[in-house]
Amino acid sequence: SDKEKAENKKNAKQKRDFKQSDVKHQHKLTQTVFNKLRVAEEKRWFTDMGLEPECISCGKTNMDWCCGHYKTRGSQGNLRYDRQNTFLQCNRYCNMALSGNINGNKTTRGYKEGLRYRFGDKKALEIIDYCSRMSEPKKWTGEELTEMRKEFSSKLKAML
């Protein structure tokens, strides 16, 4: 009936509006696009440099890549979409099994040393200092995240 259709339309709009304002849901969507963009940007950087993509923490190549955060989203969520806080990392080993592998272990150099290896001491220290100083909490709105996601999506499409 027309009444049911109108009710269904109203419910669908309410659900859409709720999801738009649901910041947790919007973060999940935005993080996915940002991570894909950063992996693509990182791979392009290595290609442009004539290098094989490698993990910032262990130096291994040909891995299951992810966007590894130097400062975790839990500790400094304000840096979750910051390019200076995110570099190519192997997903299962360094990112998940070693919680980012920041300081390394017996067989890996770690994220900090990886920054030095890739960028040199001065630039690595600038990145580490920047990430350590940028500790002001950030609260995004659903609308801000939607706009960021659109921007990340268009940059990603342009790269692929």
mmCIF file of C-alpha atoms in Angstrom:
data_model
loop_
_atom_site.group_PDB
_atom_site.id
_atom_site.type_symbol
_atom_site.label_atom_id
_atom_site.label_comp_id
_atom_site.label_asym_id
_atom_site.label_seq_id
_atom_site.Cartn_x
_atom_site.Cartn_y
_atom_site.Cartn_z
ATOM 1 C CA SER A 1 0.000 0.000 0.000
ATOM 2 C CA ASP A 2 0.966 3.635 -0.386
ATOM 3 C CA LYS A 3 0.928 4.068 3.384
ATOM 4 C CA GLU A 4 3.472 1.212 3.814
ATOM 5 C CA LYS A 5 5.701 2.640 1.077
ATOM 6 C CA ALA A 6 5.656 6.053 2.735
ATOM 7 C CA GLU A 7 6.456 4.485 6.115
ATOM 8 C CA ASN A 8 9.334 2.453 4.613
ATOM 9 C CA LYS A 9 10.706 5.571 2.918
ATOM 10 C CA LYS A 10 10.512 7.481 6.213
ATOM 11 C CA ASN A 11 12.278 4.633 8.064
ATOM 12 C CA ALA A 12 15.017 4.452 5.417
ATOM 13 C CA LYS A 13 15.611 8.200 5.706
ATOM 14 C CA GLN A 14 15.754 7.999 9.518
ATOM 15 C CA LYS A 15 18.255 5.136 9.265
ATOM 16 C CA ARG A 16 20.392 7.113 6.767
ATOM 17 C CA ASP A 17 20.276 10.209 8.976
ATOM 18 C CA PHE A 18 21.235 8.154 12.027
ATOM 19 C CA LYS A 19 24.193 6.551 10.232
ATOM 20 C CA GLN A 20 25.291 9.985 8.989
ATOM 21 C CA SER A 21 25.430 11.288 12.553
ATOM 22 C CA ASP A 22 26.845 8.049 14.019
ATOM 23 C CA VAL A 23 30.485 9.093 14.420
ATOM 24 C CA LYS A 24 31.706 5.557 15.181
ATOM 25 C CA HIS A 25 30.151 4.301 11.927
ATOM 26 C CA GLN A 26 31.575 7.263 9.984
ATOM 27 C CA HIS A 27 35.070 6.664 11.441
ATOM 28 C CA LYS A 28 34.929 3.039 10.319
ATOM 29 C CA LEU A 29 34.041 4.053 6.749
ATOM 30 C CA THR A 30 36.562 6.898 6.647
ATOM 31 C CA GLN A 31 39.398 4.837 8.161
ATOM 32 C CA THR A 32 38.940 2.176 5.481
ATOM 33 C CA VAL A 33 39.256 4.704 2.651
ATOM 34 C CA PHE A 34 42.151 6.580 4.318
ATOM 35 C CA ASN A 35 44.070 3.334 4.877
ATOM 36 C CA LYS A 36 43.619 2.283 1.229
ATOM 37 C CA LEU A 37 44.755 5.729 0.096
ATOM 38 C CA ARG A 38 47.853 5.657 2.303
ATOM 39 C CA VAL A 39 48.844 2.179 1.102
ATOM 40 C CA ALA A 40 48.466 3.372 -2.515
ATOM 41 C CA GLU A 41 50.437 6.564 -1.797
ATOM 42 C CA GLU A 42 53.180 4.611 -0.076
ATOM 43 C CA LYS A 43 53.451 2.073 -2.904
ATOM 44 C CA ARG A 44 53.633 4.946 -5.395
ATOM 45 C CA TRP A 45 56.394 6.605 -3.324
ATOM 46 C CA PHE A 46 58.496 3.428 -3.457
ATOM 47 C CA THR A 47 57.830 3.002 -7.194
ATOM 48 C CA ASP A 48 58.783 6.630 -7.886
ATOM 49 C CA MET A 49 62.007 6.100 -5.927
ATOM 50 C CA GLY A 50 62.723 2.919 -7.911
ATOM 51 C CA LEU A 51 62.480 0.816 -4.757
ATOM 52 C CA GLU A 52 60.599 -2.295 -3.723
ATOM 53 C CA PRO A 53 57.867 -1.423 -1.166
ATOM 54 C CA GLU A 54 58.986 -2.480 2.302
ATOM 55 C CA CYS A 55 57.567 -2.543 5.821
ATOM 56 C CA ILE A 56 58.565 0.501 7.885
ATOM 57 C CA SER A 57 59.107 -1.759 10.934
ATOM 58 C CA CYS A 58 60.736 -4.957 9.673
ATOM 59 C CA GLY A 59 61.966 -4.027 6.199
ATOM 60 C CA LYS A 60 60.404 -7.076 4.557
ATOM 61 C CA THR A 61 59.021 -6.775 1.041
ATOM 62 C CA ASN A 62 56.103 -8.417 -0.745
ATOM 63 C CA MET A 63 53.841 -8.509 2.316
ATOM 64 C CA ASP A 64 50.160 -8.128 3.185
ATOM 65 C CA TRP A 65 50.313 -4.317 3.351
ATOM 66 C CA CYS A 66 48.399 -2.014 5.650
ATOM 67 C CA CYS A 67 48.521 1.571 6.799
ATOM 68 C CA GLY A 68 50.585 1.327 9.991
ATOM 69 C CA HIS A 69 50.150 4.094 12.558
ATOM 70 C CA TYR A 70 53.171 5.261 14.578
ATOM 71 C CA LYS A 71 50.901 6.625 17.327
ATOM 72 C CA THR A 72 47.935 4.302 17.682
ATOM 73 C CA ARG A 73 44.376 5.416 17.144
ATOM 74 C CA GLY A 74 43.746 4.476 20.773
ATOM 75 C CA SER A 75 46.567 6.564 22.219
ATOM 76 C CA GLN A 76 46.319 9.551 19.864
ATOM 77 C CA GLY A 77 43.135 9.306 17.840
ATOM 78 C CA ASN A 78 43.665 12.843 16.547
ATOM 79 C CA LEU A 79 46.476 11.461 14.322
ATOM 80 C CA ARG A 80 44.465 8.613 12.801
ATOM 81 C CA TYR A 81 44.142 10.454 9.437
ATOM 82 C CA ASP A 82 47.555 12.163 9.522
ATOM 83 C CA ARG A 83 50.018 11.234 6.764
ATOM 84 C CA GLN A 84 53.014 11.889 9.050
ATOM 85 C CA ASN A 85 51.705 9.226 11.437
ATOM 86 C CA THR A 86 51.055 6.527 8.824
ATOM 87 C CA PHE A 87 53.442 4.497 6.720
ATOM 88 C CA LEU A 88 53.430 1.199 4.843
ATOM 89 C CA GLN A 89 53.577 -1.717 7.241
ATOM 90 C CA CYS A 90 53.088 -5.474 7.024
ATOM 91 C CA ASN A 91 49.683 -6.164 8.476
ATOM 92 C CA ARG A 92 49.742 -9.521 10.257
ATOM 93 C CA TYR A 93 53.249 -9.498 11.694
ATOM 94 C CA CYS A 94 54.258 -5.940 12.599
ATOM 95 C CA ASN A 95 50.880 -4.220 12.784
ATOM 96 C CA MET A 96 48.756 -6.884 14.453
ATOM 97 C CA ALA A 97 51.060 -9.463 16.060
ATOM 98 C CA LEU A 98 53.579 -6.891 17.341
ATOM 99 C CA SER A 99 51.108 -4.014 17.965
ATOM 100 C CA GLY A 100 52.850 -1.725 15.482
ATOM 101 C CA ASN A 101 56.370 -2.974 16.259
ATOM 102 C CA ILE A 102 57.463 0.505 17.355
ATOM 103 C CA ASN A 103 60.801 -0.381 18.977
ATOM 104 C CA GLY A 104 61.637 -3.595 17.120
ATOM 105 C CA ASN A 105 62.738 -6.933 18.516
ATOM 106 C CA LYS A 106 65.615 -9.403 17.969
ATOM 107 C CA THR A 107 64.783 -9.802 14.271
ATOM 108 C CA THR A 108 63.276 -6.421 13.300
ATOM 109 C CA ARG A 109 64.412 -2.797 13.413
ATOM 110 C CA GLY A 110 61.072 -1.329 14.566
ATOM 111 C CA TYR A 111 59.040 1.636 13.361
ATOM 112 C CA LYS A 112 61.332 4.347 14.843
ATOM 113 C CA GLU A 113 64.466 2.868 13.275
ATOM 114 C CA GLY A 114 62.512 2.306 10.037
ATOM 115 C CA LEU A 115 61.763 6.039 9.891
ATOM 116 C CA ARG A 116 65.503 6.752 10.308
ATOM 117 C CA TYR A 117 66.395 4.202 7.642
ATOM 118 C CA ARG A 118 63.880 5.624 5.174
ATOM 119 C CA PHE A 119 64.168 9.373 5.802
ATOM 120 C CA GLY A 120 67.456 9.903 7.659
ATOM 121 C CA ASP A 121 67.954 10.966 11.290
ATOM 122 C CA LYS A 122 66.789 14.582 10.954
ATOM 123 C CA LYS A 123 63.499 13.897 9.145
ATOM 124 C CA ALA A 124 62.770 10.828 11.317
ATOM 125 C CA LEU A 125 63.212 12.879 14.486
ATOM 126 C CA GLU A 126 60.943 15.597 13.048
ATOM 127 C CA ILE A 127 58.222 12.994 12.381
ATOM 128 C CA ILE A 128 58.597 11.394 15.826
ATOM 129 C CA ASP A 129 58.604 14.817 17.529
ATOM 130 C CA TYR A 130 55.572 15.966 15.525
ATOM 131 C CA CYS A 131 53.590 12.832 16.416
ATOM 132 C CA SER A 132 54.571 13.127 20.081
ATOM 133 C CA ARG A 133 53.610 16.815 20.301
ATOM 134 C CA MET A 134 50.283 16.491 18.460
ATOM 135 C CA SER A 135 48.368 15.163 21.439
ATOM 136 C CA GLU A 136 45.385 17.528 21.503
ATOM 137 C CA PRO A 137 42.237 15.357 21.430
ATOM 138 C CA LYS A 138 40.110 15.743 18.291
ATOM 139 C CA LYS A 139 36.384 15.116 18.032
ATOM 140 C CA TRP A 140 35.114 14.773 14.478
ATOM 141 C CA THR A 141 31.499 15.119 13.442
ATOM 142 C CA GLY A 142 29.784 12.724 11.066
ATOM 143 C CA GLU A 143 29.693 15.494 8.470
ATOM 144 C CA GLU A 144 33.440 16.199 8.778
ATOM 145 C CA LEU A 145 34.220 12.508 8.363
ATOM 146 C CA THR A 146 31.938 12.260 5.334
ATOM 147 C CA GLU A 147 33.733 15.219 3.721
ATOM 148 C CA MET A 148 37.155 13.752 4.537
ATOM 149 C CA ARG A 149 36.092 10.399 3.099
ATOM 150 C CA LYS A 150 34.950 12.061 -0.150
ATOM 151 C CA GLU A 151 38.328 13.804 -0.418
ATOM 152 C CA PHE A 152 40.258 10.586 0.294
ATOM 153 C CA SER A 153 38.095 8.665 -2.188
ATOM 154 C CA SER A 154 38.660 11.149 -4.995
ATOM 155 C CA LYS A 155 42.442 11.142 -4.364
ATOM 156 C CA LEU A 156 42.441 7.344 -4.354
ATOM 157 C CA LYS A 157 40.463 7.170 -7.622
ATOM 158 C CA ALA A 158 42.857 9.649 -9.211
ATOM 159 C CA MET A 159 45.801 7.405 -8.264
ATOM 160 C CA LEU A 160 44.323 4.155 -9.559
#
